[in-house]
Amino acid sequence: MKYTHKVQYYETDKMGITHHSNYIRWMEESRVDLLAKIGLPYSEMERLGIGSPVVGLDIKYKAPSTFEDVIEIETTVTEYTGIRLRFAYSMKNAETGAVVVEANSSHCFVSDGKVVALGKAFPEIHKKMTAAVKAQAESSK
Amino acid sequence: MKYTHKVQYYETDKMGITHHSNYIRWMEESRVDLLAKIGLPYSEMERLGIGSPVVGLDIKYKAPSTFEDVIEIETTVTEYTGIRLRFAYSMKNAETGAVVVEANSSHCFVSDGKVVALGKAFPEIHKKMTAAVKAQAESSK
Amino acid sequence: MKYTHKVQYYETDKMGITHHSNYIRWMEESRVDLLAKIGLPYSEMERLGIGSPVVGLDIKYKAPSTFEDVIEIETTVTEYTGIRLRFAYSMKNAETGAVVVEANSSHCFVSDGKVVALGKAFPEIHKKMTAAVKAQAESSK
Amino acid sequence: MKYTHKVQYYETDKMGITHHSNYIRWMEESRVDLLAKIGLPYSEMERLGIGSPVVGLDIKYKAPSTFEDVIEIETTVTEYTGIRLRFAYSMKNAETGAVVVEANSSHCFVSDGKVVALGKAFPEIHKKMTAAVKAQAESSK
């Protein structure tokens, strides 16, 4: 799924480039966008009492970006087990095509402060997520 | 009340100076610090169900600051009516003494999503706040 | 000039609403967007050695916003003297139409670390800015 | 090297906990602090024309933290080759002792926009860094 972010002035630092912490925020933006597009808006999951906190991430900074650059973020669900959800992100400069960042994030699901398995706790959501991940895999063949 | 903030690298922008939005965050840091020192930690107020959102602020940027500068923030309660709370902030560079920012913020009180008068809704907190504001006024004479 | 910002998860705070410091960042986003649309992209001004730091701002928070809200920001140049530039901002919730924020910011111009008058230091830019401000005034009659 | 960060209100999100992107910023805070303590303040390196951008990082979120928590960050140089610099970070809640985050970051060195080997380009800095890393290894035996 493609998502676009334009680098803002307040996202740069005194090195003249995007501060590295912002890419983690754009990962969230694009992940939230993907979930909405597959019919599982994060706000709706929260209304049902489901949270999906980040449990880990890794990121490789390949090239800098800066103010007014348009960043294209390709986000993919790489794993969904009902307990764990993983995304991969590839960010490139929309104008030059240069790869800027490669990253991954993993998430669990929580409800009422406890880790839950979506299949048991929220079977409807689990079904939607499973179908969406399958559809994504098909379309990328 | 004095509070100190050291400018972080991630708070700078490509102009090489502190991004102007960060001073609004330091106002919050120093206000939270003041409230804790007068015996009304914000976290405790939240546990009682009281929020104190910002309803307005104004800020004058007098001089820039940058990475590794130490900023001294003098914060004063300038008005407390039970319904409205106002703070004034004066920030200076600790090394040079140069005034960096002069600002004000005003706040109301909310509970269960509604604006409340502390005197009626939370008389104990109101008493503490009134006494603290009085003590501050005495000490600054 | 209209600009749209969608509230991100990372822009919320534990009160469940947009943290008040973010509106200052969206003011920058919409101001940068306006300058680009009138033919004076901020990045180009910087390449010419012109900076336009914020010297003051005031903001009234009228209503909260939160995650996934779409905020419509109407930005207007309210003053341009060659030395001083002022903007007014009116932000509303795109879905409900509720006014969220009313704000103003004022800016000077700097070059080589000194405050400059655009009319003298950069007459071409000054001409463009004057024409753009005039056109804006005409169109809003 | 130990560094302490107190979680600010503006660092929380609507889940009621610290937004995960902030830990990346605290890694920078503690790394900058460590460099200053071993006699290589980052601001001085920048004055010499040396930058040290992040090229990669990984982070495991073990437990949440929230507003007013004090986070103790233990930072260690785990590798220094003159070309690559790596840090490990262990963050815990100062009150409860609970491990909050485990992370690593790796950095290169740049000067005039190009990647450089400190040993060749800046032998004095290289000597200091090598000695500091050695001293750290001795003290932790």
XYZ file of C-alpha atoms in Angstrom:
564
model
C 0.000 0.000 0.000
C 1.391 3.395 -0.975
C 1.359 6.422 1.300
C 2.924 9.821 0.737
C 4.442 12.215 3.264
C 5.847 15.654 2.488
C 8.759 16.605 4.750
C 7.898 19.574 6.942
C 10.277 22.286 8.122
C 9.743 21.300 11.745
C 10.902 17.774 10.888
C 14.387 18.940 9.918
C 17.313 19.411 12.305
C 20.433 21.567 12.340
C 22.232 19.089 10.066
C 19.807 20.443 7.437
C 18.095 17.090 6.967
C 15.057 15.235 8.322
C 15.665 14.267 11.936
C 15.894 10.463 12.059
C 13.134 10.125 14.690
C 10.496 11.362 12.240
C 10.687 8.300 10.009
C 9.294 6.279 12.929
C 6.309 8.647 12.934
C 5.796 8.276 9.193
C 5.845 4.489 9.643
C 2.884 5.009 11.959
C 1.147 7.322 9.466
C 1.440 4.795 6.650
C 0.462 1.828 8.859
C -2.644 3.671 10.059
C -3.460 4.512 6.439
C -3.053 0.863 5.379
C -5.311 -0.374 8.190
C -8.014 2.139 7.190
C -7.770 1.052 3.556
C -8.248 -2.637 4.387
C -11.350 -1.764 6.406
C -9.834 -1.788 9.896
C -9.410 1.870 10.858
C -7.284 2.116 13.985
C -9.762 4.513 15.608
C -12.488 1.859 15.256
C -10.239 -0.805 16.781
C -9.657 1.553 19.712
C -13.403 2.080 20.099
C -13.705 -1.711 20.412
C -11.065 -1.579 23.131
C -8.189 -2.970 21.069
C -4.755 -1.370 21.110
C -1.840 -2.444 18.956
C 1.357 -1.127 20.519
C 4.741 -1.379 18.835
C 6.893 -4.064 20.441
C 9.922 -3.667 18.243
C 11.291 -1.943 15.218
C 14.413 -1.754 13.140
C 15.336 0.827 10.576
C 18.128 1.365 8.064
C 18.776 4.929 6.953
C 19.962 4.688 3.332
C 19.938 8.357 2.261
C 18.915 11.626 3.871
C 15.799 13.608 2.999
C 14.978 17.211 3.696
C 12.341 19.974 3.731
C 9.803 19.769 0.886
C 10.926 16.319 -0.245
C 7.999 14.054 -1.012
C 8.504 10.589 0.472
C 6.694 7.594 -0.977
C 6.178 4.864 1.596
C 5.344 1.347 0.475
C 3.957 -0.570 3.445
C 3.305 -4.314 3.543
C 1.955 -6.664 6.185
C 4.688 -9.291 6.410
C 3.197 -11.434 9.158
C -0.112 -11.800 10.942
C -0.677 -14.578 13.423
C -3.556 -13.201 15.469
C -1.052 -12.495 18.221
C 1.664 -10.716 16.297
C 1.446 -8.265 13.399
C 4.485 -7.231 11.375
C 4.915 -4.537 8.750
C 7.749 -3.760 6.317
C 8.282 -0.233 5.015
C 10.255 1.012 2.053
C 10.565 4.763 1.696
C 11.864 6.540 -1.348
C 12.228 10.067 -2.589
C 9.337 10.508 -5.036
C 11.327 12.781 -7.338
C 14.706 11.020 -7.490
C 13.550 7.479 -6.724
C 16.391 7.130 -4.210
C 15.665 4.688 -1.387
C 15.682 6.684 1.838
C 14.699 4.168 4.514
C 14.028 0.423 4.885
C 12.284 -0.575 8.106
C 10.183 -3.133 9.950
C 7.882 -2.902 12.938
C 6.171 -5.565 15.028
C 3.080 -5.173 17.132
C 0.990 -7.137 19.588
C -2.663 -6.611 20.535
C -3.844 -5.475 23.931
C -7.257 -5.104 25.507
C -7.988 -3.972 29.055
C -4.228 -3.696 29.607
C -3.555 -7.335 28.702
C -2.034 -8.958 25.624
C -4.736 -10.781 23.681
C -5.034 -13.145 20.705
C -7.368 -11.472 18.210
C -8.705 -14.844 17.016
C -10.140 -15.560 20.459
C -10.886 -12.092 21.817
C -12.122 -10.393 18.635
C -12.942 -13.073 16.011
C -14.645 -10.574 13.646
C -11.572 -8.369 13.528
C -9.351 -11.435 13.167
C -11.359 -12.616 10.160
C -11.119 -9.207 8.455
C -7.390 -8.983 9.107
C -6.734 -12.518 7.822
C -8.726 -11.818 4.655
C -6.941 -8.518 4.100
C -3.493 -10.044 4.503
C -4.445 -12.819 2.068
C -5.772 -10.297 -0.478
C -2.568 -8.313 -0.186
C -0.472 -11.428 -0.808
C -2.559 -12.316 -3.884
C -2.314 -8.845 -5.389
C 1.468 -8.737 -5.027
C 2.009 -12.057 -6.836
C 9.688 29.243 40.127
C 12.809 28.364 38.155
C 13.063 25.467 35.735
C 15.918 24.531 33.437
C 15.804 22.919 30.007
C 18.823 21.938 27.917
C 18.191 22.279 24.176
C 18.339 18.895 22.451
C 19.577 18.193 18.938
C 16.132 16.967 17.876
C 14.683 20.335 18.933
C 16.702 22.245 16.334
C 15.675 22.844 12.721
C 17.512 23.451 9.461
C 17.890 27.152 10.317
C 20.370 25.824 12.922
C 18.293 27.055 15.852
C 15.616 25.712 18.194
C 12.361 25.218 16.281
C 9.860 27.730 17.636
C 7.238 25.078 18.496
C 9.467 23.615 21.210
C 9.178 26.632 23.494
C 5.474 25.807 23.861
C 6.549 22.358 25.113
C 9.035 23.848 27.589
C 6.258 26.095 28.888
C 4.401 22.900 29.711
C 7.489 21.335 31.316
C 8.012 24.326 33.604
C 4.286 24.674 34.450
C 4.097 20.985 35.391
C 7.232 21.456 37.508
C 5.736 24.490 39.278
C 2.489 22.648 40.036
C 4.439 19.719 41.519
C 6.494 22.087 43.679
C 3.413 23.782 45.116
C 1.977 20.398 46.051
C -0.408 19.938 43.130
C 1.295 17.468 40.786
C -0.558 17.367 37.485
C -0.612 13.554 37.509
C -2.473 13.654 40.849
C -4.979 16.155 39.491
C -5.579 13.806 36.562
C -6.126 10.901 38.946
C -8.840 13.005 40.601
C -10.383 13.476 37.166
C -9.287 17.079 36.658
C -7.755 18.244 33.385
C -6.397 21.703 32.765
C -6.219 22.277 29.006
C -4.583 25.317 27.440
C -7.198 27.751 26.127
C -4.826 30.377 24.838
C -1.220 31.405 24.642
C 0.928 34.169 23.283
C 4.667 34.182 22.829
C 7.319 36.687 21.825
C 10.555 35.293 20.417
C 13.299 37.713 21.489
C 16.456 35.811 20.542
C 17.214 32.372 19.108
C 18.662 29.468 21.073
C 20.352 26.343 19.811
C 21.672 22.860 20.613
C 23.306 22.529 24.066
C 22.087 25.943 25.246
C 20.751 25.832 28.778
C 17.476 27.748 29.077
C 16.345 29.108 32.433
C 12.584 29.438 32.635
C 11.012 31.633 35.309
C 7.343 30.717 35.627
C 4.747 32.656 37.632
C 1.038 32.192 38.253
C -0.377 35.551 37.205
C -4.072 34.818 37.797
C -6.140 32.174 39.513
C -9.896 32.551 39.824
C -10.997 28.960 40.351
C -12.198 28.958 36.767
C -9.192 30.371 34.972
C -5.464 29.875 35.596
C -2.820 32.009 33.925
C 0.957 31.667 33.821
C 3.708 34.001 32.638
C 7.046 32.650 31.429
C 10.382 34.344 30.963
C 13.120 32.284 29.334
C 16.741 33.267 29.189
C 19.999 31.748 28.076
C 21.664 30.643 31.332
C 25.166 31.436 30.073
C 24.666 34.793 28.371
C 21.628 36.015 30.317
C 19.959 37.014 27.026
C 16.166 36.918 27.133
C 15.041 34.301 24.628
C 11.270 34.154 25.052
C 8.462 35.965 26.922
C 5.136 34.144 27.000
C 1.769 33.653 28.685
C -0.670 30.778 28.767
C -4.215 30.511 30.080
C -6.025 27.398 31.155
C -9.450 26.273 32.280
C -10.379 23.197 34.297
C -12.371 20.272 32.965
C -13.856 17.181 34.564
C -15.893 14.514 32.796
C -15.553 16.519 29.602
C -17.117 19.667 31.081
C -15.604 22.957 32.200
C -15.754 23.205 35.998
C -15.108 25.770 38.722
C -12.514 24.232 41.056
C -13.998 26.036 44.073
C -17.249 24.124 43.699
C -16.171 20.873 42.099
C -12.877 20.314 43.947
C -12.765 22.591 47.026
C -9.652 20.893 48.480
C -7.654 21.506 45.317
C -9.017 25.048 45.112
C -7.845 25.770 48.683
C -4.340 24.463 47.937
C -4.108 26.450 44.714
C -5.320 29.657 46.355
C -2.814 29.270 49.192
C 0.032 28.529 46.769
C -0.729 31.539 44.619
C -0.863 33.732 47.735
C 2.476 32.338 48.993
C 4.039 33.027 45.604
C 2.806 36.609 45.660
C 4.211 37.136 49.193
C 7.620 35.696 48.321
C 7.999 37.910 45.279
C 7.283 41.142 47.173
C -5.656 29.895 1.138
C -6.928 26.504 2.293
C -4.710 23.747 3.659
C -5.712 20.418 5.152
C -4.032 18.435 7.906
C -5.135 15.032 9.181
C -4.424 14.540 12.884
C -1.892 11.772 13.466
C -1.781 9.374 16.401
C 1.609 10.720 17.481
C 0.071 14.199 17.718
C -2.334 13.165 20.480
C -1.550 13.160 24.193
C -2.837 11.228 27.204
C -5.840 13.564 27.500
C -6.935 11.766 24.293
C -6.790 14.939 22.196
C -4.303 16.702 19.930
C -1.449 18.120 22.022
C -1.698 21.911 21.839
C 1.882 22.361 20.567
C 1.028 20.680 17.266
C -1.242 23.497 16.071
C 1.858 25.714 15.964
C 3.413 23.166 13.587
C 0.316 23.087 11.381
C 0.434 26.881 11.210
C 3.903 26.441 9.711
C 2.664 23.749 7.298
C -0.129 25.974 5.991
C 2.072 29.082 5.820
C 4.700 27.185 3.813
C 1.939 25.896 1.544
C 0.570 29.416 1.000
C 4.022 30.804 0.155
C 4.561 28.027 -2.397
C 1.166 28.721 -3.989
C 1.888 32.427 -4.420
C 5.162 31.586 -6.140
C 7.539 32.096 -3.214
C 8.436 28.605 -1.982
C 10.220 28.852 1.344
C 12.967 26.489 0.171
C 13.745 28.890 -2.680
C 13.862 31.848 -0.313
C 16.335 29.895 1.809
C 18.469 29.163 -1.250
C 18.630 32.936 -1.802
C 19.810 33.275 1.781
C 16.544 34.616 3.214
C 15.091 33.275 6.444
C 11.767 34.291 7.906
C 11.755 33.386 11.606
C 8.667 33.661 13.792
C 8.923 36.660 16.117
C 5.598 36.220 17.837
C 2.401 34.263 17.838
C -0.875 34.051 19.672
C -3.394 31.269 19.610
C -6.877 30.658 20.997
C -7.912 27.043 21.434
C -11.683 26.956 20.793
C -12.366 23.223 20.689
C -10.257 20.065 20.892
C -9.450 17.802 17.955
C -8.206 14.244 17.959
C -6.775 11.331 15.960
C -8.117 11.041 12.385
C -9.862 14.422 12.488
C -9.323 16.387 9.306
C -8.475 20.010 10.043
C -9.127 22.710 7.444
C -6.793 25.657 7.867
C -7.639 28.973 6.226
C -4.497 31.104 6.137
C -4.358 34.784 5.191
C -1.544 37.311 4.941
C -2.809 40.131 7.168
C 0.177 42.454 6.877
C 3.260 42.790 4.723
C 5.526 45.794 5.052
C 8.762 44.469 3.603
C 10.062 44.230 7.144
C 7.234 42.458 8.852
C 4.950 39.670 7.624
C 1.811 38.627 9.490
C -0.531 35.693 8.979
C -3.935 34.843 10.446
C -5.098 31.244 10.720
C -8.551 29.811 11.241
C -8.748 26.062 11.763
C -11.917 24.062 11.732
C -12.957 20.443 11.870
C -13.742 19.546 8.248
C -16.547 17.176 9.202
C -18.358 19.127 11.911
C -17.391 22.650 10.854
C -16.523 23.467 14.480
C -13.846 26.142 14.863
C -10.869 24.514 16.557
C -8.224 27.246 16.635
C -7.840 30.952 15.799
C -4.248 32.187 15.612
C -1.814 34.786 14.323
C 1.914 34.735 13.689
C 4.354 37.501 12.845
C 7.687 37.136 11.117
C 10.693 39.213 10.168
C 13.259 38.557 7.443
C 16.890 37.707 8.066
C 19.887 37.299 5.823
C 23.436 36.513 6.945
C 22.184 36.550 10.518
C 20.834 40.101 10.304
C 17.309 41.468 10.058
C 16.722 42.884 6.576
C 14.075 44.880 4.697
C 13.065 42.780 1.681
C 12.411 45.913 -0.408
C 16.087 46.894 -0.192
C 17.846 43.564 0.168
C 15.726 41.440 -2.181
C 13.623 43.739 -4.411
C 12.486 40.899 -6.714
C 11.091 38.908 -3.817
C 9.549 42.050 -2.368
C 7.747 42.748 -5.648
C 6.358 39.214 -5.826
C 5.209 39.308 -2.200
C 3.537 42.708 -2.627
C 1.704 41.532 -5.748
C 0.604 38.314 -4.057
C -0.732 40.116 -1.004
C -2.621 42.520 -3.259
C -4.085 39.651 -5.299
C -5.203 37.932 -2.120
C -6.916 41.104 -0.912
C -8.701 41.479 -4.279
C -9.916 37.907 -4.339
C -11.338 38.096 -0.820
C -13.407 41.213 -1.523
C 27.226 5.984 31.229
C 23.978 6.849 33.015
C 21.537 9.477 31.817
C 18.119 10.330 33.183
C 15.024 11.543 31.333
C 11.710 12.472 32.946
C 8.728 11.700 30.711
C 6.904 14.863 29.683
C 3.172 15.263 29.100
C 3.764 16.111 25.442
C 5.603 12.792 25.014
C 2.493 10.746 25.814
C -0.191 9.702 23.319
C -3.881 8.864 23.525
C -3.056 5.315 24.656
C -1.984 7.095 27.878
C 1.647 6.039 27.523
C 4.869 7.452 26.090
C 4.659 7.517 22.288
C 7.196 4.998 20.975
C 8.993 7.553 18.778
C 10.255 9.456 21.811
C 12.610 6.692 22.937
C 14.602 7.304 19.749
C 14.977 10.937 20.883
C 16.104 9.911 24.360
C 18.702 7.626 22.770
C 20.071 10.774 21.138
C 19.948 12.708 24.421
C 21.929 10.029 26.261
C 24.411 9.531 23.401
C 25.085 13.268 23.257
C 25.536 13.259 27.034
C 27.997 10.351 26.856
C 30.055 12.042 24.132
C 30.257 15.238 26.206
C 31.374 13.268 29.282
C 34.193 11.531 27.396
C 35.449 14.899 26.185
C 33.954 14.871 22.691
C 30.927 17.168 22.844
C 28.861 16.782 19.697
C 28.644 20.560 19.236
C 32.466 20.709 19.128
C 32.600 17.915 16.572
C 30.135 19.883 14.446
C 32.304 22.996 14.740
C 35.153 20.907 13.322
C 32.881 19.956 10.439
C 32.162 16.403 11.581
C 28.650 14.986 11.569
C 27.691 11.577 12.864
C 24.336 10.606 11.372
C 22.416 7.526 12.441
C 22.630 4.791 9.804
C 20.550 2.211 11.608
C 18.791 1.389 14.813
C 16.773 -1.352 16.397
C 14.644 -1.167 19.473
C 12.670 -3.589 21.625
C 9.836 -2.125 23.683
C 9.672 -4.243 26.869
C 7.245 -2.236 29.005
C 5.393 1.065 28.637
C 6.253 4.247 30.506
C 4.153 7.325 31.067
C 3.994 10.955 32.219
C 6.263 11.764 35.196
C 8.114 8.436 35.050
C 11.851 8.843 35.460
C 13.756 6.752 32.921
C 17.337 5.702 33.604
C 19.279 5.143 30.406
C 22.520 3.165 30.494
C 24.451 3.865 27.300
C 27.552 1.984 26.141
C 29.801 2.281 23.102
C 29.757 -1.266 21.727
C 31.932 -0.704 18.675
C 34.228 1.959 17.336
C 36.271 1.379 14.212
C 37.024 4.919 13.074
C 34.406 4.438 10.384
C 31.514 3.049 12.370
C 30.323 3.839 15.886
C 27.764 1.715 17.694
C 25.893 2.297 20.948
C 23.724 0.031 23.093
C 21.012 1.470 25.333
C 19.162 -0.051 28.243
C 16.325 2.009 29.690
C 14.566 1.257 32.933
C 11.965 2.845 35.132
C 13.993 4.419 37.960
C 11.324 3.722 40.569
C 10.261 0.184 39.718
C 13.464 -1.025 38.066
C 11.418 -2.480 35.204
C 13.261 -2.628 31.889
C 11.409 -0.378 29.470
C 13.529 -0.449 26.312
C 16.591 -2.233 24.895
C 18.089 -0.634 21.790
C 21.101 -0.180 19.530
C 22.129 2.523 17.106
C 24.920 2.688 14.552
C 26.497 5.792 13.095
C 28.992 6.792 10.472
C 31.018 9.996 10.226
C 30.564 12.625 7.544
C 32.443 15.767 6.621
C 31.640 18.086 3.715
C 28.803 15.751 2.793
C 31.056 12.703 2.423
C 31.566 9.655 4.633
C 35.009 9.822 6.262
C 37.290 7.626 8.365
C 38.036 9.585 11.550
C 41.517 8.018 11.820
C 42.556 9.647 8.554
C 40.423 12.787 8.425
C 40.479 13.762 12.108
C 43.305 11.837 13.876
C 43.013 13.892 17.095
C 39.336 13.067 17.482
C 40.041 9.448 16.585
C 42.670 9.192 19.334
C 40.315 10.634 21.937
C 37.478 8.344 20.886
C 39.712 5.263 20.924
C 41.020 6.124 24.397
C 37.516 6.775 25.705
C 36.183 3.494 24.385
C 39.117 1.669 25.945
C 38.585 3.409 29.289
C 34.923 2.461 29.207
C 35.771 -1.173 28.527
C 38.273 -1.216 31.449
C 35.822 0.338 33.892
C 33.086 -2.144 33.053
C 35.276 -5.207 33.633
